[in-house]
Coordinates of C-alpha atoms and ligand atoms in Angstrom, one line a residue:
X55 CA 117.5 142.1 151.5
X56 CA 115.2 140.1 150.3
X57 CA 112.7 136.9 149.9
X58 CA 113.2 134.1 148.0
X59 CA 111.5 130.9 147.4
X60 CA 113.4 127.9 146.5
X61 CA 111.6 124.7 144.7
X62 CA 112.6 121.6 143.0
X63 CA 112.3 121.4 139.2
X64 CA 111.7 117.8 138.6
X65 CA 110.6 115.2 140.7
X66 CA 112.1 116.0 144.3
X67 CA 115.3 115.1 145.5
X68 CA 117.0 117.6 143.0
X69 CA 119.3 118.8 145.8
X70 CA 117.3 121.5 147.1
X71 CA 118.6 120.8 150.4
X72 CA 122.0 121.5 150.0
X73 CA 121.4 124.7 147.7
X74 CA 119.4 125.7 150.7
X75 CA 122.3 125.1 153.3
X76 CA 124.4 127.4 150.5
X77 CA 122.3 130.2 150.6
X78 CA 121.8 129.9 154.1
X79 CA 125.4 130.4 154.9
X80 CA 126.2 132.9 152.0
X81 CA 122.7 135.4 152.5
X82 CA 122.8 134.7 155.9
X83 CA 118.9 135.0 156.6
X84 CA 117.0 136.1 159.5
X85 CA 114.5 133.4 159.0
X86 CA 114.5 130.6 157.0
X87 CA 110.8 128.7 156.8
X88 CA 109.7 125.5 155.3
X89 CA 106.6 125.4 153.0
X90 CA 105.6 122.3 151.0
X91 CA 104.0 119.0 152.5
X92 CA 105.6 117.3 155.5
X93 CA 108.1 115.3 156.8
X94 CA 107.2 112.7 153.3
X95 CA 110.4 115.3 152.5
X96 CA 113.7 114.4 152.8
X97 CA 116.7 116.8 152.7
X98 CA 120.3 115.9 152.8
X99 CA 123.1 118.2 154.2
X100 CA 126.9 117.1 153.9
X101 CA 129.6 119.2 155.3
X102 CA 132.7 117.5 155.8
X103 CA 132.5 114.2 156.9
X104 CA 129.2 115.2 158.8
X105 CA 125.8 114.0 156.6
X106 CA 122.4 115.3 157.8
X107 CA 118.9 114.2 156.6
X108 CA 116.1 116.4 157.6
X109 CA 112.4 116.0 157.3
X110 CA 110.9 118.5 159.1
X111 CA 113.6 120.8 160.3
X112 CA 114.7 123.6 157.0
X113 CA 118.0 122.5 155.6
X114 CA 119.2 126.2 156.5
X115 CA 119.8 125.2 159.9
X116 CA 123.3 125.3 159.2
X117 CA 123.3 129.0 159.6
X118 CA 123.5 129.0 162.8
X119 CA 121.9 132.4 163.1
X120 CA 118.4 132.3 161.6
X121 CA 115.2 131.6 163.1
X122 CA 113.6 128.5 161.5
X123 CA 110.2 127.8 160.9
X124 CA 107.8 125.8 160.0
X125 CA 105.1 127.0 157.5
X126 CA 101.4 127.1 158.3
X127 CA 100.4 124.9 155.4
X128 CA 103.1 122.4 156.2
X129 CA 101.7 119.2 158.3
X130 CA 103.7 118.3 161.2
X131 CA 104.8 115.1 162.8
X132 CA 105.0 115.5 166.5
X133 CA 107.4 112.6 166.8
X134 CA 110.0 113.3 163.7
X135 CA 110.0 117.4 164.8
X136 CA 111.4 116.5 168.6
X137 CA 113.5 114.1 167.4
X138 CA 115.0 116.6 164.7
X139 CA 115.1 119.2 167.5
X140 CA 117.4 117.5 169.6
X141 CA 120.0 115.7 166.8
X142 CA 120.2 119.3 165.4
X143 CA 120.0 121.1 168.5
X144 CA 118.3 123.9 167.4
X145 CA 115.5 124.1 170.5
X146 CA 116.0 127.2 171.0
X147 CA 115.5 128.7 167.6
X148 CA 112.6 126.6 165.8
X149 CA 109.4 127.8 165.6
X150 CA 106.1 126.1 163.9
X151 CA 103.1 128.0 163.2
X152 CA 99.7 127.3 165.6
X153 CA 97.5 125.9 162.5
X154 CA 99.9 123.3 161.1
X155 CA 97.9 120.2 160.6
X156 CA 99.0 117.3 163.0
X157 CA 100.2 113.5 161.5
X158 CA 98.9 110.9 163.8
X159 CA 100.3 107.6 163.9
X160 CA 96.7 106.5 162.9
X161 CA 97.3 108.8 159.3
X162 CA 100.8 106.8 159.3
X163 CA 99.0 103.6 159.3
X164 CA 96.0 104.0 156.7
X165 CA 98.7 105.3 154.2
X166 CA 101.0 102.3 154.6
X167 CA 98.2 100.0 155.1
X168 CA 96.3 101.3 151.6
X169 CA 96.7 99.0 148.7
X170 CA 96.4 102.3 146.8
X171 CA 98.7 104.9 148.4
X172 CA 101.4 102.3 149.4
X173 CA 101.4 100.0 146.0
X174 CA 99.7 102.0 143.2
X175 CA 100.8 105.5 144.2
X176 CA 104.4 104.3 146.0
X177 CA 103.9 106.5 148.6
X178 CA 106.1 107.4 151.4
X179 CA 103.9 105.9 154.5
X180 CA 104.7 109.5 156.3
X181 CA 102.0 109.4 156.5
X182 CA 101.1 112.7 154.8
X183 CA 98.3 112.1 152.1
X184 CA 95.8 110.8 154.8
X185 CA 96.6 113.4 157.5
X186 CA 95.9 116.3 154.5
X187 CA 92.7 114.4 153.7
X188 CA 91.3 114.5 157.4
X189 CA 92.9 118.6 157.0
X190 CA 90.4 118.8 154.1
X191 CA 87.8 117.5 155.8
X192 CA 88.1 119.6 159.2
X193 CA 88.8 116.6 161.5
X194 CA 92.5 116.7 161.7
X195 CA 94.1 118.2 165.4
X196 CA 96.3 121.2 164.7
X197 CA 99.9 121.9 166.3
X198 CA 98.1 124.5 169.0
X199 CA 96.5 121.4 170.0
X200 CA 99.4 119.2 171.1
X201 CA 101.3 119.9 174.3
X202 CA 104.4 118.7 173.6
X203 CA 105.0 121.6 170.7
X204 CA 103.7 124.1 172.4
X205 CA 107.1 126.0 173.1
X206 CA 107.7 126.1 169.6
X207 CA 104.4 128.0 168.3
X208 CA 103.8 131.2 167.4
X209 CA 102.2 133.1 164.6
X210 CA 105.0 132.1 161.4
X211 CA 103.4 134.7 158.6
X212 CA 103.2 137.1 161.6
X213 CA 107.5 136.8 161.5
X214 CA 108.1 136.3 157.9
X215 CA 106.3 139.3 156.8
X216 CA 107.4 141.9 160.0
X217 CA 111.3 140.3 158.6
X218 CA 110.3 141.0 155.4
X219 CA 109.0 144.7 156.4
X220 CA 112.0 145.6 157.9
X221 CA 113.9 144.3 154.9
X222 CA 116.0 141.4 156.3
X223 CA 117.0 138.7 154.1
X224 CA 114.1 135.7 154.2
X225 CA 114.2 132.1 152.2
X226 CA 111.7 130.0 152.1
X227 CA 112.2 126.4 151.3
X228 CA 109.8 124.7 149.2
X229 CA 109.6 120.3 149.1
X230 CA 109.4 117.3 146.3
X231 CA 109.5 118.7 143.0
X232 CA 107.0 120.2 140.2
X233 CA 106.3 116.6 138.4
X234 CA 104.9 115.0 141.8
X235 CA 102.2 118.6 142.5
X236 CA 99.1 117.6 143.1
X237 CA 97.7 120.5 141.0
X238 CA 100.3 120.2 137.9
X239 CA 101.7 116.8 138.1
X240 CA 101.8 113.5 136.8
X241 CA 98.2 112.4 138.3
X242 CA 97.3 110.4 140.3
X243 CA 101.0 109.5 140.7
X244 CA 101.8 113.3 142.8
X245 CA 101.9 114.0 146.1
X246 CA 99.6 115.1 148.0
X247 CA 99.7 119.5 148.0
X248 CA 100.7 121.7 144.9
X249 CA 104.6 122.0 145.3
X250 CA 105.2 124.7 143.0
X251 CA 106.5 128.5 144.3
X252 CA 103.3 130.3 144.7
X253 CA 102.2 127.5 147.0
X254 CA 105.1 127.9 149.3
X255 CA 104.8 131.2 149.6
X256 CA 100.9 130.2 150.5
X257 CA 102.1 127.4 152.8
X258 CA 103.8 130.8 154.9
X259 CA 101.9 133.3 154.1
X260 CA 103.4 135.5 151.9
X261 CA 101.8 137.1 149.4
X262 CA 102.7 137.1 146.0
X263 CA 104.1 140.5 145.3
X264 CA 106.6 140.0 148.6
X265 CA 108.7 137.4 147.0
X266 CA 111.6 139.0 145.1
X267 CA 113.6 135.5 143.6
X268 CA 112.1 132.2 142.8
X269 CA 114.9 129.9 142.5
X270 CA 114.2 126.8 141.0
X271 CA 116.3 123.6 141.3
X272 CA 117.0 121.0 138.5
X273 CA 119.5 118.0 138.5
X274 CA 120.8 117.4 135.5
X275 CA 120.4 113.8 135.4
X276 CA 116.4 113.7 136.7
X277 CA 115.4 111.0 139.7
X278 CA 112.0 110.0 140.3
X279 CA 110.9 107.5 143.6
X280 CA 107.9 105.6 143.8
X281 CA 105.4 105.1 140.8
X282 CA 104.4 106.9 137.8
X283 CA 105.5 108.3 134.5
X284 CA 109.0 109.6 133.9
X285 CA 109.0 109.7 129.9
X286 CA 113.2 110.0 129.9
X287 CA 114.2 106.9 132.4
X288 CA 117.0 105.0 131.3
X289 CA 117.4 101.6 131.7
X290 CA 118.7 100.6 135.2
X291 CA 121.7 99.2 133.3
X292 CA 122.9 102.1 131.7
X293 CA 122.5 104.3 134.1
X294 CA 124.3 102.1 136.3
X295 CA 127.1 101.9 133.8
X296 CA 127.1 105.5 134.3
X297 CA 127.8 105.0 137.6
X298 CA 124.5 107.0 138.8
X299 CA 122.9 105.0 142.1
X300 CA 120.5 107.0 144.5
X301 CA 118.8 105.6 147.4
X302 CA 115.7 108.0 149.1
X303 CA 116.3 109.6 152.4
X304 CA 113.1 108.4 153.8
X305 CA 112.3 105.3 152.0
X306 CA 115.4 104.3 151.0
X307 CA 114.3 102.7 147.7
X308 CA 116.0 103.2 145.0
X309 CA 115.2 106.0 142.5
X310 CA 114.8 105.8 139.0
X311 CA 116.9 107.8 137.0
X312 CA 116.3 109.4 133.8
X313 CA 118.2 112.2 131.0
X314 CA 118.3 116.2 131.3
X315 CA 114.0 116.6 130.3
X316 CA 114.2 120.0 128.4
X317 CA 110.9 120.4 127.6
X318 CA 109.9 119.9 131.6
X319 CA 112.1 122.0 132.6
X320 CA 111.0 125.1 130.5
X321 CA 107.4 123.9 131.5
X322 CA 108.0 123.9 135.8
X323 CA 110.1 126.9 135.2
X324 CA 107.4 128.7 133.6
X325 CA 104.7 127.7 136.1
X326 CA 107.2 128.4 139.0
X327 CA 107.6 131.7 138.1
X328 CA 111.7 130.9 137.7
X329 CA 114.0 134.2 138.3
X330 CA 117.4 131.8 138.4
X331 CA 118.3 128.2 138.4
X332 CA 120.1 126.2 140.4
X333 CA 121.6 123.2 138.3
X334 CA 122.6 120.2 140.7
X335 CA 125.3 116.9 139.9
X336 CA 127.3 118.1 137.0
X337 CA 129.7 116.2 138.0
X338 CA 127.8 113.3 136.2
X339 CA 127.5 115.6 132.9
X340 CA 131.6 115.4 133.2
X341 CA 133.7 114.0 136.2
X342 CA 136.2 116.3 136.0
X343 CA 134.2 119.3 137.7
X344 CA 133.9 117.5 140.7
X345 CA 134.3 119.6 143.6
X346 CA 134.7 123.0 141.2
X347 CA 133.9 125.9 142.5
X348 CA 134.9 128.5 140.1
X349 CA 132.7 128.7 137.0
X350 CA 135.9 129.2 134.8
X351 CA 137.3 126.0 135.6
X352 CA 134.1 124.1 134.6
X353 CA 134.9 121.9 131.0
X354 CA 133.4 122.9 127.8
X355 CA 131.3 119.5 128.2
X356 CA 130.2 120.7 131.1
X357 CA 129.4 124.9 130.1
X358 CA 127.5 123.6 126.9
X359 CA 125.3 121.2 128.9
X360 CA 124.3 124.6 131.1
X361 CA 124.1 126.6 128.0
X362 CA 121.3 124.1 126.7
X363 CA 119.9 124.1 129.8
X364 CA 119.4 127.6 129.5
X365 CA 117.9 127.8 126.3
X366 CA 115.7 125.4 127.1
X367 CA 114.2 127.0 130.5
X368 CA 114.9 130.8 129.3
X369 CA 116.5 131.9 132.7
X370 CA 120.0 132.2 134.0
X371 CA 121.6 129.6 135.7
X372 CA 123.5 131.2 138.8
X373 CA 123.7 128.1 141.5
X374 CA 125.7 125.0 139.7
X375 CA 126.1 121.9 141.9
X376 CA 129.5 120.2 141.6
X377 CA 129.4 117.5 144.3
X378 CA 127.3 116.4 147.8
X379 CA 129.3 118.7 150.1
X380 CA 127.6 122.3 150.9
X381 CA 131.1 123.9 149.5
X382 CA 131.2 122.1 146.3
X383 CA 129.2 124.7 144.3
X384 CA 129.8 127.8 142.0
X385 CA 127.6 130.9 143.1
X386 CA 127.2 133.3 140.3
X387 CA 124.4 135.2 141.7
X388 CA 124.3 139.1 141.6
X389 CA 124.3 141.2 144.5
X390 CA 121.2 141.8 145.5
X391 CA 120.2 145.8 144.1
Ligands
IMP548 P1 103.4 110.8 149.5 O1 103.7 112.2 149.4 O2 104.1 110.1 150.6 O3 101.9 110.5 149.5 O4 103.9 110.0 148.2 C1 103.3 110.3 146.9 C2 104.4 110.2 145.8 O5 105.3 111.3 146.0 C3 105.3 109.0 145.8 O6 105.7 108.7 144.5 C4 106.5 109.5 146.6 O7 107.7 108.7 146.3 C5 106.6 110.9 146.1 N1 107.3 111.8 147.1 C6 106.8 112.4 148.2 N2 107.6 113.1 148.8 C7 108.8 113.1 148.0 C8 110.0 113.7 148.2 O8 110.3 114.5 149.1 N3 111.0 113.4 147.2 C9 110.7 112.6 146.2 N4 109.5 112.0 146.0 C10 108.5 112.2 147.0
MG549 MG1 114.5 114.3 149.1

């Protein structure tokens, strides 16, 4: 019984999604509820032969049994939430808070259309760095305002913190990673919103001493989309020759990809206010864990790169990652006390 917060460690795309989707099935949560900026996100699910990419909707859906939600500080697109809806079917159990700011297809079009978002920042064109600009300024419509959500809203820290008081099992699901946060980033090349825990637990209004386990997620061979500094890229050719390739889930582009960064890690754990890690694609530290899910079985290749990873964040690893599918992973959480 319990609240946890779950964030990426690096530059987004760590795999939060499917650690999520773990959890979700495992704790099984009353209520799972997305913080973090809008649908500039992109989560990936795979169970089975089924893949699911999610921008809006929490990856928890999979647990059929938990309300979702949508986080008051999260912005909201109209047009990718009732199209999630429906390929998900989860009508009847999505929920988004009355104050969510609103993306028009007018914020959609200044952030592709700007030389600087689009070109010098790489944005995403969701979409989401104008719409939070017209937020700051007090101009933007809010989801209470659009008819077309209005079965969906209700009061979301009203839920989260009555779940919370009667001590049922809540996870909230943070976006994009600590090295693209607006507050603690790589400026001007960020996002824009702080993505970091306490600002997911703002984004649903939970306060601070309500969140029991900050779970932060690192891959262990780092990607970063769009623009800006990533001081342990390698080449394209070598990590091709590694056989790494990622595409985005929004964009599409192609990320970057770059070695295990140590020092960042200890860094965005320490700012997150880590309790456990989740460590995602070991299977690229050695092929031979693929699909593992005992910790036992993992190689000695593999169980001294998550010893070093240890050392250099100073917090247990208890989630490891050992291929795309929600099933491929080794759990080594304790029970909750
Ligand atoms: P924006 O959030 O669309 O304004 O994009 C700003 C920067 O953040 C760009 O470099 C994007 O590629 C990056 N970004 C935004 N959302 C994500 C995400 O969910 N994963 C990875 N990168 C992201
Ligand atoms: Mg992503």
């Amino acid at each position: 019984m319990s609240c946890t917060i779950i964030v990426g460690g690096f530059f987004g795309d760590e795999g939060k999604g499917k650690v999520v989707a773990h959890i979700a099935e495992k704790d099984q949560p009353t209520i799972i509820s997305r913080g973090g900026v809008g649908p500039n996100a992109g989560h990936t699910v795979k169970i089975g032969e089924k893949e699911y990419g999610m921008r809006m909707i929490p990856s928890g859906f999979v647990y059929p049994n938990a309300r979702l939600m949508i986080g008051t500080g999260v912005l909201v697109d109209p047009r990718v939430f009732l199209h999630e809806i429906d390929m998900l079917n989860v009508r009847n159990r999505t929920f988004i808070d009355s104050r969510c700011g609103i993306i028009e297809e007018d914020h959609i079009a200044r952030d592709k259309g700007s030389a600087h978002l689009a070109k010098k920042i790489g944005s995403t064109g969701s979409g989401c760095g104008p719409a939070n600009s017209d937020r700051v300024m007090r101009t933007s419509r809010q989801a209470k305002d659009v008819p077309e959500l209005s079965q969906f809203i209700i009061d979301v820290p009203e839920a989260i913190n009555g779940a919370i008081g009667k001590n049922e099992t809540v996870l909230l699901e943070g976006t994009q990673g600590f090295g693209i946060s607006l507050y603690f980033g790589t400026y001007p090349f960020v996002t824009s919103k702080d993505t970091s825990a306490s600002q997911i637990a703002a984004d649903n209004g939970v306060g601070p001493t309500k969140i029991d386990d900050v779970i932060v997620v690192f891959k262990a061979f780092p990607t970063r989309v769009g623009e800006g500094p990533f001081s342990t890229e390698m080449a394209r050719d070598k990590s091709d020759a590694m056989g790494i390739q990622e595409f985005g889930t929004v964009t599409h582009r192609q990320r970057r990809i770059g070695q295990w960064d140590g020092e960042m890690a200890r860094y965005s754990a320490m700012i997150n206010g880590c309790t456990q890690v989740a460590i995602t694609g070991i299977d690229r530290v050695d092929k031979d864990c693929f699909g593992i899910t005992e910790y036992g079985k993992l190689t000695k290749k593999a169980k001294d790169f998550l010893k070093q990873a240890e050392d250099d964040i100073g917090c247990p690893v208890t989630l490891i990652s050992t291929g795309p599918d929600i099933h491929q992973i080794i759990d080594i959480r304790k029970e909750p006390a």
